[in-house]
Short mmCIF file of C-alpha atoms and ligand atoms in Angstrom, two decimals:
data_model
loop_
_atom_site.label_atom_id
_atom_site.label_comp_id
_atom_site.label_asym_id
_atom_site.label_seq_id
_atom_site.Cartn_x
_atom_site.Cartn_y
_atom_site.Cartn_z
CA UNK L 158 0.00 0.00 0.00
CA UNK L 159 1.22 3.44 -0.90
CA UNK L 160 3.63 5.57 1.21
CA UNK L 161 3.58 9.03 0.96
CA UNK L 162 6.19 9.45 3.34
CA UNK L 163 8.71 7.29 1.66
CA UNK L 164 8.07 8.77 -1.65
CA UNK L 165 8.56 12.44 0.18
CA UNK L 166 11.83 11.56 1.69
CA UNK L 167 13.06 9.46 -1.56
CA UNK L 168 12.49 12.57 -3.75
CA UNK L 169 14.34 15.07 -1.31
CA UNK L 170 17.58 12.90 -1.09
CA UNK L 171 17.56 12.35 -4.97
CA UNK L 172 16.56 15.76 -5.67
CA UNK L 173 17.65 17.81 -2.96
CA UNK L 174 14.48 19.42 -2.49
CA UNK L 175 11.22 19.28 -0.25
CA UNK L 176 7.99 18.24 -2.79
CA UNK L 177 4.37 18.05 -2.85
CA UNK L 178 2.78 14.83 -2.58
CA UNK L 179 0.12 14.02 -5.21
CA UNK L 180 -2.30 10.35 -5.45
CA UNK L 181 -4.46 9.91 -8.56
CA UNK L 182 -6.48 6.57 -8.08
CA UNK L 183 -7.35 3.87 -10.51
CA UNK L 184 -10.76 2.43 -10.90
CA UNK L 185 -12.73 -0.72 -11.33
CA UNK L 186 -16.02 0.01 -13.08
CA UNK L 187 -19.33 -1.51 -11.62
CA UNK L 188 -21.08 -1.84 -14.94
CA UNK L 189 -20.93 0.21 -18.77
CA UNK L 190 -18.31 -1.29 -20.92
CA UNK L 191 -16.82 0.22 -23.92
CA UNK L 192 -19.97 3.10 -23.86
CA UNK L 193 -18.04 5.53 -22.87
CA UNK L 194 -16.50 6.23 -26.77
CA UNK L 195 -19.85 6.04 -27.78
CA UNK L 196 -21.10 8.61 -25.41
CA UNK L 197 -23.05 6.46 -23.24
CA UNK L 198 -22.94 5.74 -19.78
CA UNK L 199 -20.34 4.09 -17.51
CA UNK L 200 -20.54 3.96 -13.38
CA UNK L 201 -16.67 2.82 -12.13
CA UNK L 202 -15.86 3.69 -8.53
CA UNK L 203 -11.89 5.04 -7.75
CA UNK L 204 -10.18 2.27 -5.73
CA UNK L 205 -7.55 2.48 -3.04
CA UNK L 206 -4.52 1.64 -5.63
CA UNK L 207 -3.28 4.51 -6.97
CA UNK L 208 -0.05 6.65 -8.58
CA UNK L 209 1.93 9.10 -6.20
CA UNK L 210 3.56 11.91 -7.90
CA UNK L 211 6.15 14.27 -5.92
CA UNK L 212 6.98 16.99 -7.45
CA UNK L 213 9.16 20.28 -7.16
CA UNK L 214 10.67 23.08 -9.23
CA UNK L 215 14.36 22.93 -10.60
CA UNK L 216 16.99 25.75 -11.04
CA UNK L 217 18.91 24.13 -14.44
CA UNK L 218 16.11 24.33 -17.35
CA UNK L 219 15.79 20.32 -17.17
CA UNK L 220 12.47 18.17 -16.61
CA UNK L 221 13.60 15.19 -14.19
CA UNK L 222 11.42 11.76 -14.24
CA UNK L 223 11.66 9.33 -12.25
CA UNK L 224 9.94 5.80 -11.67
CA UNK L 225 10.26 4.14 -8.13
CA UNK L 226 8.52 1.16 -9.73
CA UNK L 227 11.38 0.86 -12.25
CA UNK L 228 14.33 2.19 -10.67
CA UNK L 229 14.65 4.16 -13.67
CA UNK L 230 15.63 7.72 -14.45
CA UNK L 231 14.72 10.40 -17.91
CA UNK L 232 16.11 14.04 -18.59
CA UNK L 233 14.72 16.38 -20.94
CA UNK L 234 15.15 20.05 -21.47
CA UNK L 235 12.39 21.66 -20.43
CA UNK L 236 12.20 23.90 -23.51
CA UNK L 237 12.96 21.44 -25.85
CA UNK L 238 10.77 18.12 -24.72
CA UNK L 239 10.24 15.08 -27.15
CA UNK L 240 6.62 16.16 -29.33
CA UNK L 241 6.52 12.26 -30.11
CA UNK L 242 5.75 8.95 -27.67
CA UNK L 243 8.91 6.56 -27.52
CA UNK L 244 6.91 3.53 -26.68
CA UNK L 245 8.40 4.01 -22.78
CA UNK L 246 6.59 4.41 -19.54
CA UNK L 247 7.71 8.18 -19.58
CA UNK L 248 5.42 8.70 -22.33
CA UNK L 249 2.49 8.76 -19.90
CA UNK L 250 3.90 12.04 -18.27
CA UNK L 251 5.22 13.90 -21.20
CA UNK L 252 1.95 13.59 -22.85
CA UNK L 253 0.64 15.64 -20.40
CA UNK L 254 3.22 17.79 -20.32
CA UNK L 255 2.47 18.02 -24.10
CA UNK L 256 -0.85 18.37 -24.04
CA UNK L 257 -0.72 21.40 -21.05
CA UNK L 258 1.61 22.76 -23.46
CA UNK L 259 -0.85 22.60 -26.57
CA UNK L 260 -2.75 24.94 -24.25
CA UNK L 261 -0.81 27.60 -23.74
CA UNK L 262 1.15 26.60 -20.42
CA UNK L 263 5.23 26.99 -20.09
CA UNK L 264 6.03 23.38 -18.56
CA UNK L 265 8.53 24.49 -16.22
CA UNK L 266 11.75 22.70 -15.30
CA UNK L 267 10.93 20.18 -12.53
CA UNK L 268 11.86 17.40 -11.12
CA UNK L 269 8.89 14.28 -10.68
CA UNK L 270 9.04 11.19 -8.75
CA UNK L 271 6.25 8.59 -9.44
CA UNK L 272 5.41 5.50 -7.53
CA UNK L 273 2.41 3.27 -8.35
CA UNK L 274 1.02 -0.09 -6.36
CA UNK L 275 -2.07 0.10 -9.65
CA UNK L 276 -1.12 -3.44 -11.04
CA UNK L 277 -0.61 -2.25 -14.72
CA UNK L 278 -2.51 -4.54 -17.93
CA UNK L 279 -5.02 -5.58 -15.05
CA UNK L 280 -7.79 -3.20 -16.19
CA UNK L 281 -7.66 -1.06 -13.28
CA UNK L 282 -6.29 2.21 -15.68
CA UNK L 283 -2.98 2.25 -14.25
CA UNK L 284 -1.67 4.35 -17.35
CA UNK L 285 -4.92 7.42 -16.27
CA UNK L 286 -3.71 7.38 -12.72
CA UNK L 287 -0.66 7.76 -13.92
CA UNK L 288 -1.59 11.11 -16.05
CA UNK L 289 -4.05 12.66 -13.84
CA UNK L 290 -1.29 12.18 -10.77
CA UNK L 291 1.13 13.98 -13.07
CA UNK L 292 -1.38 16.36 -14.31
CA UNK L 293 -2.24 17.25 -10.49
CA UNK L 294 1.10 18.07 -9.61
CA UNK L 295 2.03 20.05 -12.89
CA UNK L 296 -0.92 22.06 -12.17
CA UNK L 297 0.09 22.89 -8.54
CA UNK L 298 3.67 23.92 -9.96
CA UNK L 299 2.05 26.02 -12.69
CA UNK L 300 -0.15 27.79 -9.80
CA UNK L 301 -3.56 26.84 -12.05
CA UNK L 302 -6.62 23.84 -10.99
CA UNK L 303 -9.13 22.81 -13.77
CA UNK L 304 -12.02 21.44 -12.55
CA UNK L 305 -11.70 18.08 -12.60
CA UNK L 306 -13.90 16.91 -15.83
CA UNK L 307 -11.57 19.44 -17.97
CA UNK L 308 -8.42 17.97 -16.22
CA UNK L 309 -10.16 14.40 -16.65
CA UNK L 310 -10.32 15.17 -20.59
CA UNK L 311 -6.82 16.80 -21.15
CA UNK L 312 -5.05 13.80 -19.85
CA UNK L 313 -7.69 11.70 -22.22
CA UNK L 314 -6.24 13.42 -25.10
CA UNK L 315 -2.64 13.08 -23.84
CA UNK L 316 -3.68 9.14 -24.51
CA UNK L 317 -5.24 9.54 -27.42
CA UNK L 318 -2.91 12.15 -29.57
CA UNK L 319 0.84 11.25 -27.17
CA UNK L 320 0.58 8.18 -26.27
CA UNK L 321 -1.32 6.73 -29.09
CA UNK L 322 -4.05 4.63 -27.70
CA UNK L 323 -7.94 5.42 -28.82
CA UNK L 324 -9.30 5.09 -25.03
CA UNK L 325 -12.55 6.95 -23.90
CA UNK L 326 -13.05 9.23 -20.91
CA UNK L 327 -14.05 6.89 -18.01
CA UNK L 328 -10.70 6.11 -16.43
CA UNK L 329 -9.73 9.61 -16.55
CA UNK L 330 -12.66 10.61 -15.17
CA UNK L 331 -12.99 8.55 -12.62
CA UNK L 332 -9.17 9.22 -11.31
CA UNK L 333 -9.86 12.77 -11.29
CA UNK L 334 -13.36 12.92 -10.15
CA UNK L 335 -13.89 9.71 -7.85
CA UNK L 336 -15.54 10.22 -4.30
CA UNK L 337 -14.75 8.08 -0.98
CA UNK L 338 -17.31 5.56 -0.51
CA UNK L 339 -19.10 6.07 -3.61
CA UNK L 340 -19.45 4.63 -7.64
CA UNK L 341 -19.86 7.01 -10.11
CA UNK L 342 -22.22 7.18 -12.89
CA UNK L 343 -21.16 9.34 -15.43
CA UNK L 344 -23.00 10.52 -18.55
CA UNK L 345 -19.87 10.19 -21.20
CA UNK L 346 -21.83 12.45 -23.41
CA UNK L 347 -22.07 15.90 -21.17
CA UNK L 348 -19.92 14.72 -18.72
CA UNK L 349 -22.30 15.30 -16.03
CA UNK L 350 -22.42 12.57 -13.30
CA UNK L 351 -24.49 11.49 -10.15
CA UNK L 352 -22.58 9.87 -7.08
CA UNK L 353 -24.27 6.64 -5.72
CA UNK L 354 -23.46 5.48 -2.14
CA UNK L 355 -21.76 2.13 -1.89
CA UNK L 356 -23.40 0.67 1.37
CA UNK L 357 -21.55 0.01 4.17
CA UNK L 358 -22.42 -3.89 3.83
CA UNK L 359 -21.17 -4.24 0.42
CA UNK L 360 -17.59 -5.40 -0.38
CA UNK L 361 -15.63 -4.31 -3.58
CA UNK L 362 -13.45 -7.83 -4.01
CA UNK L 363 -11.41 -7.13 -7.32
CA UNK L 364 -10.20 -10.21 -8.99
CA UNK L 365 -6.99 -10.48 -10.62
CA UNK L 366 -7.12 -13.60 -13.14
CA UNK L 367 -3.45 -12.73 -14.12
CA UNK L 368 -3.91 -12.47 -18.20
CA UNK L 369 -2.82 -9.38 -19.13
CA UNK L 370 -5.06 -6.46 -21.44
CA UNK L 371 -3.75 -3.91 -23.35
CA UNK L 372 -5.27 -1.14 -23.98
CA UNK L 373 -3.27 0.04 -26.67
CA UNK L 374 -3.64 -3.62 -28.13
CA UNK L 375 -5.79 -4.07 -31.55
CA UNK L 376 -8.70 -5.53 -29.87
CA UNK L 377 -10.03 -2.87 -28.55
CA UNK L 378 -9.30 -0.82 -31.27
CA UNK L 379 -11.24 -3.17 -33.53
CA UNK L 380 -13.66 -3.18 -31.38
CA UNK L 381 -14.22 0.61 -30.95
CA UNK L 382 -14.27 0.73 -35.08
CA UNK L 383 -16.85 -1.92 -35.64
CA UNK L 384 -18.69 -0.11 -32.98
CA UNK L 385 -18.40 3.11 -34.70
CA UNK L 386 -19.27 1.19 -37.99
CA UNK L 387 -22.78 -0.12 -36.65
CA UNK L 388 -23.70 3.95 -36.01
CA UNK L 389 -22.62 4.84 -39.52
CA UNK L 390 -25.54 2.15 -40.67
CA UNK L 391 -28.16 3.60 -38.31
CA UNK L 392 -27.15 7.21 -39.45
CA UNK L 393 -27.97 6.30 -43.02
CA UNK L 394 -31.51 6.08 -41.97
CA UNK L 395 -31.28 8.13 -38.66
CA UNK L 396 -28.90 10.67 -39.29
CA UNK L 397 -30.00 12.02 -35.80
CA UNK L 398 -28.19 9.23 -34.37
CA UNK L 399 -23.80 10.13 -33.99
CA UNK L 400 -23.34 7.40 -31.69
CA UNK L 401 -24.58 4.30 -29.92
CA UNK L 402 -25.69 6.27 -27.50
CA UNK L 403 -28.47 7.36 -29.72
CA UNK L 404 -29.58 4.31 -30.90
CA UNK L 405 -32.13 1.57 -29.76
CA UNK L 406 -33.18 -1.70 -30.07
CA UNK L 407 -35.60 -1.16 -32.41
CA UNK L 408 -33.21 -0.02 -34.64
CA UNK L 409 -30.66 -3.09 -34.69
CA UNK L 410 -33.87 -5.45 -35.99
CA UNK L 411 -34.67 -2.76 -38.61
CA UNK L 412 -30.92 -2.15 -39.93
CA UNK L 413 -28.90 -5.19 -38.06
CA UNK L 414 -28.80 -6.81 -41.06
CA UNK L 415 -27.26 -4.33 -43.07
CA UNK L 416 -24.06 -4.26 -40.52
CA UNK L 417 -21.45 -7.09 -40.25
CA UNK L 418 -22.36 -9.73 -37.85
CA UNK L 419 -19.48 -8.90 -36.13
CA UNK L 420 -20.78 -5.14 -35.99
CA UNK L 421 -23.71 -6.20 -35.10
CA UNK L 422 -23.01 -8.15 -31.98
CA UNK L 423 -21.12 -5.40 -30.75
CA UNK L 424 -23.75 -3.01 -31.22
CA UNK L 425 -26.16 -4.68 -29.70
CA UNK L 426 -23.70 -4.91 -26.11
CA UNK L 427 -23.49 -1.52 -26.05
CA UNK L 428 -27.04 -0.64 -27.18
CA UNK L 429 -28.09 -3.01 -24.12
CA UNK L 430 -25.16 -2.32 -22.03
CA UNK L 431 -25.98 1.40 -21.62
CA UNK L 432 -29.81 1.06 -20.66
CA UNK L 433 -28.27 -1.86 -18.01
CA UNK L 434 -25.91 1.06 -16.61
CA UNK L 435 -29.01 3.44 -15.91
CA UNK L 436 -30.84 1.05 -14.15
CA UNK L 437 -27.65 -0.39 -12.13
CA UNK L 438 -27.26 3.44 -10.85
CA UNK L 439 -30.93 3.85 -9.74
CA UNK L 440 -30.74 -0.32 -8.04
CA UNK L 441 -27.19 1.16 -6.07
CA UNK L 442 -29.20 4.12 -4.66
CA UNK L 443 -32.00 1.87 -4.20
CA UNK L 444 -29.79 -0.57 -2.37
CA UNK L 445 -31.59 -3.27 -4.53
CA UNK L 446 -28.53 -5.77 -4.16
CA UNK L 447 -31.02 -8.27 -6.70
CA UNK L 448 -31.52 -6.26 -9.38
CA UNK L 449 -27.81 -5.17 -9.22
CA UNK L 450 -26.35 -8.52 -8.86
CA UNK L 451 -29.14 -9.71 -12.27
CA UNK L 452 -27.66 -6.84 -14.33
CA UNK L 453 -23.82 -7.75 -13.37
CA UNK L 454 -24.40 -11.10 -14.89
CA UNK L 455 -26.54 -9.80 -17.72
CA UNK L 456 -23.61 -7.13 -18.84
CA UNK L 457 -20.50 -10.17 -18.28
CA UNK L 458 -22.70 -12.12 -20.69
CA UNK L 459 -23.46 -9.24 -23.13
CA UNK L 460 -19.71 -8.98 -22.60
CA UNK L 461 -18.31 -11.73 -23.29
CA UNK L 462 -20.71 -13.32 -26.07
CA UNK L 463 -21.63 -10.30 -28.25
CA UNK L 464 -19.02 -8.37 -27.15
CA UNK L 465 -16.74 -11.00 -27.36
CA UNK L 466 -13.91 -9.19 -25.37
CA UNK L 467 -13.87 -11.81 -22.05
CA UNK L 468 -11.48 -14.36 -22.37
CA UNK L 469 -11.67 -18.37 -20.54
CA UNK L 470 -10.01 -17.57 -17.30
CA UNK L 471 -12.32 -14.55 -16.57
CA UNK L 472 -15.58 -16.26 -18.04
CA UNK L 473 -14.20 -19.02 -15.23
CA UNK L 474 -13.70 -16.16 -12.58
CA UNK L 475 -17.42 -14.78 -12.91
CA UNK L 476 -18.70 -18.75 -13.05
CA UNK L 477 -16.89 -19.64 -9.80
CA UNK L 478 -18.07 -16.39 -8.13
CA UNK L 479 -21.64 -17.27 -8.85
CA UNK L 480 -22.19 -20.00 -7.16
CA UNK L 481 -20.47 -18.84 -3.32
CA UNK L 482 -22.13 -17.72 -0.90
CA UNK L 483 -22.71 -13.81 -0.31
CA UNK L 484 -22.18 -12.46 -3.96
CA UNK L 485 -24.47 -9.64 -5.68
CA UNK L 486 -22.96 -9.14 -9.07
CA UNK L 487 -19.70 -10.62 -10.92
CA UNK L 488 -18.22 -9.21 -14.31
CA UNK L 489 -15.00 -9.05 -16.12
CA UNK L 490 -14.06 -5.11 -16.24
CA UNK L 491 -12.48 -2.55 -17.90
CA UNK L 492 -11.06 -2.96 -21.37
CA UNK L 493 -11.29 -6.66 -21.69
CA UNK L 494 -9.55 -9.18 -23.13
CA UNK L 495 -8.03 -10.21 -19.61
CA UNK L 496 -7.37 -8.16 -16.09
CA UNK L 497 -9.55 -8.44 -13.45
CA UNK L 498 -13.49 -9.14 -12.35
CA UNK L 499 -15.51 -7.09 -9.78
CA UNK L 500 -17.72 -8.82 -7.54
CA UNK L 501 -19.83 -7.12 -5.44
CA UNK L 502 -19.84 -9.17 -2.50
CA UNK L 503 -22.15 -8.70 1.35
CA UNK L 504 -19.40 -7.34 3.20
CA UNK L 505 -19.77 -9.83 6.11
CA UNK L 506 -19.10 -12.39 3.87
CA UNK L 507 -16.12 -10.97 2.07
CA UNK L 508 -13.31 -12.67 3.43
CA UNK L 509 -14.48 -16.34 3.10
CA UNK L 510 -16.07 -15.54 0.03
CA UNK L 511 -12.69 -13.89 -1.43
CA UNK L 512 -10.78 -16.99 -0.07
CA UNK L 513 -12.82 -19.54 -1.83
CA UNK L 514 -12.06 -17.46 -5.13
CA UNK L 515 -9.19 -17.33 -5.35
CA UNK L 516 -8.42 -21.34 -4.17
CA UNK L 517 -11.25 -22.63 -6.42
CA UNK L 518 -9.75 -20.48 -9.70
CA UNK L 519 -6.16 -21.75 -9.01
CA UNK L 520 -7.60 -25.58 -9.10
CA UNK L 521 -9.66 -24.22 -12.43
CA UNK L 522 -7.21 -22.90 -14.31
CA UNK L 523 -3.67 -23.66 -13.12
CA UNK L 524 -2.50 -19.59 -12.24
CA UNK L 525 -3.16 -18.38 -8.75
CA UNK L 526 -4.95 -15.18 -9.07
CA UNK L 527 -4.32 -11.82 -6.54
CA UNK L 528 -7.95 -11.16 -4.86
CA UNK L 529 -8.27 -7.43 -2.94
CA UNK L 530 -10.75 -6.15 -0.90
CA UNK L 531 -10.94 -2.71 -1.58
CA UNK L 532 -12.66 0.52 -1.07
CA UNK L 533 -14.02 3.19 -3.32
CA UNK L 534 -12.06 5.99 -2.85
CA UNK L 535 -11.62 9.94 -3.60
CA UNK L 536 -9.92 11.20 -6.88
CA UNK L 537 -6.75 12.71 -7.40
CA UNK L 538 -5.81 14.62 -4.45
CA UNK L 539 -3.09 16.16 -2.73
CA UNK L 540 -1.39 14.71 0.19
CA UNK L 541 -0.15 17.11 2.79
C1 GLA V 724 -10.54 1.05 -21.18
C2 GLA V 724 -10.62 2.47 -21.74
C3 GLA V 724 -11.92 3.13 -21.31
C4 GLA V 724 -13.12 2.27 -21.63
C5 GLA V 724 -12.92 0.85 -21.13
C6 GLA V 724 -14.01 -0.08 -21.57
O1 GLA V 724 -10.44 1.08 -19.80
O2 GLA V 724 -9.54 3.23 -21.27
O3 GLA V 724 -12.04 4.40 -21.92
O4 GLA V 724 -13.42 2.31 -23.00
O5 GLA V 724 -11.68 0.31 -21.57
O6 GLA V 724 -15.20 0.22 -20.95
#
């Protein structure tokens, strides 16, 4: 678990200078998979893993990163910093420092420590905590705060046009935006968003099944364009309708058959996946753990069969969790393709419940998983 105070006393004695302490969380998300690019809805909840970011101003014109998770240090001249990704973890930060610059701010020289316990290629958005914790702590040098969804969207874009991968705006938003206690369901078309109280006797138990995701891989990219592909169809008879979000059921059995069945599947998750998300929000606040739990296994099915982004271990994760005692909900989440399920678990039940998980997957599948318990948790913050 993260360590402020190490990080704080790592950075003076490299650095030579006193910093300020930043956390950006990552997220699991309850429910609303790939809808976010389509300006639908999503509701994830921050989680108590998250980036640290120490930063502090230097004297000699140079921008100083450095990764406690790799041991590994980068020097740039702060006037003259790369325009183009290099395929490296300090990508993450200079695309922020990139895209601030795109909007009219003078990156100054600095020096940045980061530190990071968000198991990366687990789904969790390891790579946004890492920009919005960067992004906190350039702001605070630069003396400037955008409200969080503008921050949220400025280190989207440093993911899209620096680093190079086509994500939405969920994990961003969520790192930036996320309350203690609370899942968040946000409308990826405005950007407005309702907070929904977690109860007190529900458990967040992540599930790690060990395959890795990429987000930057060409599944999800595929799947984003045959996505985008099933709207162009619907436009040609509903030009009213830009994206997903717009469309209905009604409108896959008029023009489904003029789409790729491949297109079509896909549609049809997010078509269903985004009227699921609305109702999860109002069964959270309604503390109807049934309807919840009905809709988790209705979107990992939508997920994995239309959507076709689960993969065998996770289908085997959600199956295992659904038949022990105290769960609500089980679904793969975030990107796909591998990473980790969220169960929604009665909190008095957690412990034995993530126990049996975890021993009942290893016999299943041969890899021993990592199981957490965790909390939902504020966005980016400073730590004093
Ligand atoms: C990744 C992306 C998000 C979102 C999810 C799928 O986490 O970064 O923008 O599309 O996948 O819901």
């Amino acid at each position: 678990m993260h360590d402020p105070e190490a990080l704080r006393s790592q950075h003076a004695a490299r650095f030579g200078a006193q910093p300020a302490i930043f956390a950006a969380p990552g997220r699991v998300n309850l429910i609303g998979e790939h809808t976010d690019y389509a300006e639908g809805f999503v509701m994830p909840a921050a989680i108590d893993f998250a980036t640290l970011a120490a930063i502090s101003p230097r004297q000699d014109g140079k921008i100083v990163l450095y990764s406690e998770n790799y041991g590994e240090e980068r020097i740039f001249e702060a006037d003259a910093l790369p325009a183009a990704r290099n395929g490296h973890w300090s990508d993450y930060p200079l695309g922020v420092f990139a895209i601030f610059a795109g909007e009219g701010h003078r990156i100054p020289p600095l020096s940045l420590s980061l530190w990071g316990d968000v198991p990366p290629g687990s789904g969790l958005s390891s790579s946004a905590a890492l920009e919005v914790a960067t992004a906190v702590a350039l702001q605070s040098l630069l003396g400037i705060q955008y409200p969080g969804p503008v921050l949220a969207r400025l280190c989207q874009r440093s993911e899209n046009e620096f680093v190079g991968s086509s994500c939405g705006i969920m994990d961003q938003f969520i790192s930036a935006n996320g309350a203690r206690d609370h899942a968040l369901l946000l409308d990826c078309r405005d950007l407005s968003y309702k907070l929904a109280p977690i109860p007190e006797d529900v458990a967040l138990v992540i599930a790690n099944t060990m395959v890795k995701h990429e987000v930057t891989g060409t599944e999800y990219t595929s799947r984003r364009a045959q996505v985008e592909e099933a709207a162009a169809v619907i436009a040609r008879h509903r030009p009213e309708v830009r994206f997903l979000r717009d469309a209905n059921p009604e409108d896959l059995q008029k023009w489904g058959s003029e789409m790729s069945p491949e297109a079509l599947k896909r549609a049809r998750h997010v078509i269903t996946e985004n009227i699921r998300t609305v109702a999860a929000a109002q069964a959270l606040v309604q503390n109807d753990t049934r309807t919840l739990g009905r809709l988790m296994a209705e979107a990992h099915r939508s997920y994995s069969q239309d959507f076709e982004a689960s993969c065998a271990e996770a289908d085997t994760m959600v199956e295992i969790a659904q038949k022990l005692p105290g769960l609500i909900g089980a679904r793969l989440t975030g990107g796909g393709f591998g990473g980790c399920t969220v169960n929604l678990v009665h909190a008095d039940q957690a412990k034995p419940f993530a126990a049996a998980l975890g021993e009942q997957y290893a016999q299943a599948t041969g890899i021993t998983p990592q199981i957490h318990i965790c909390h939902a948790s504020d966005g980016a913050h400073r730590i004093e």
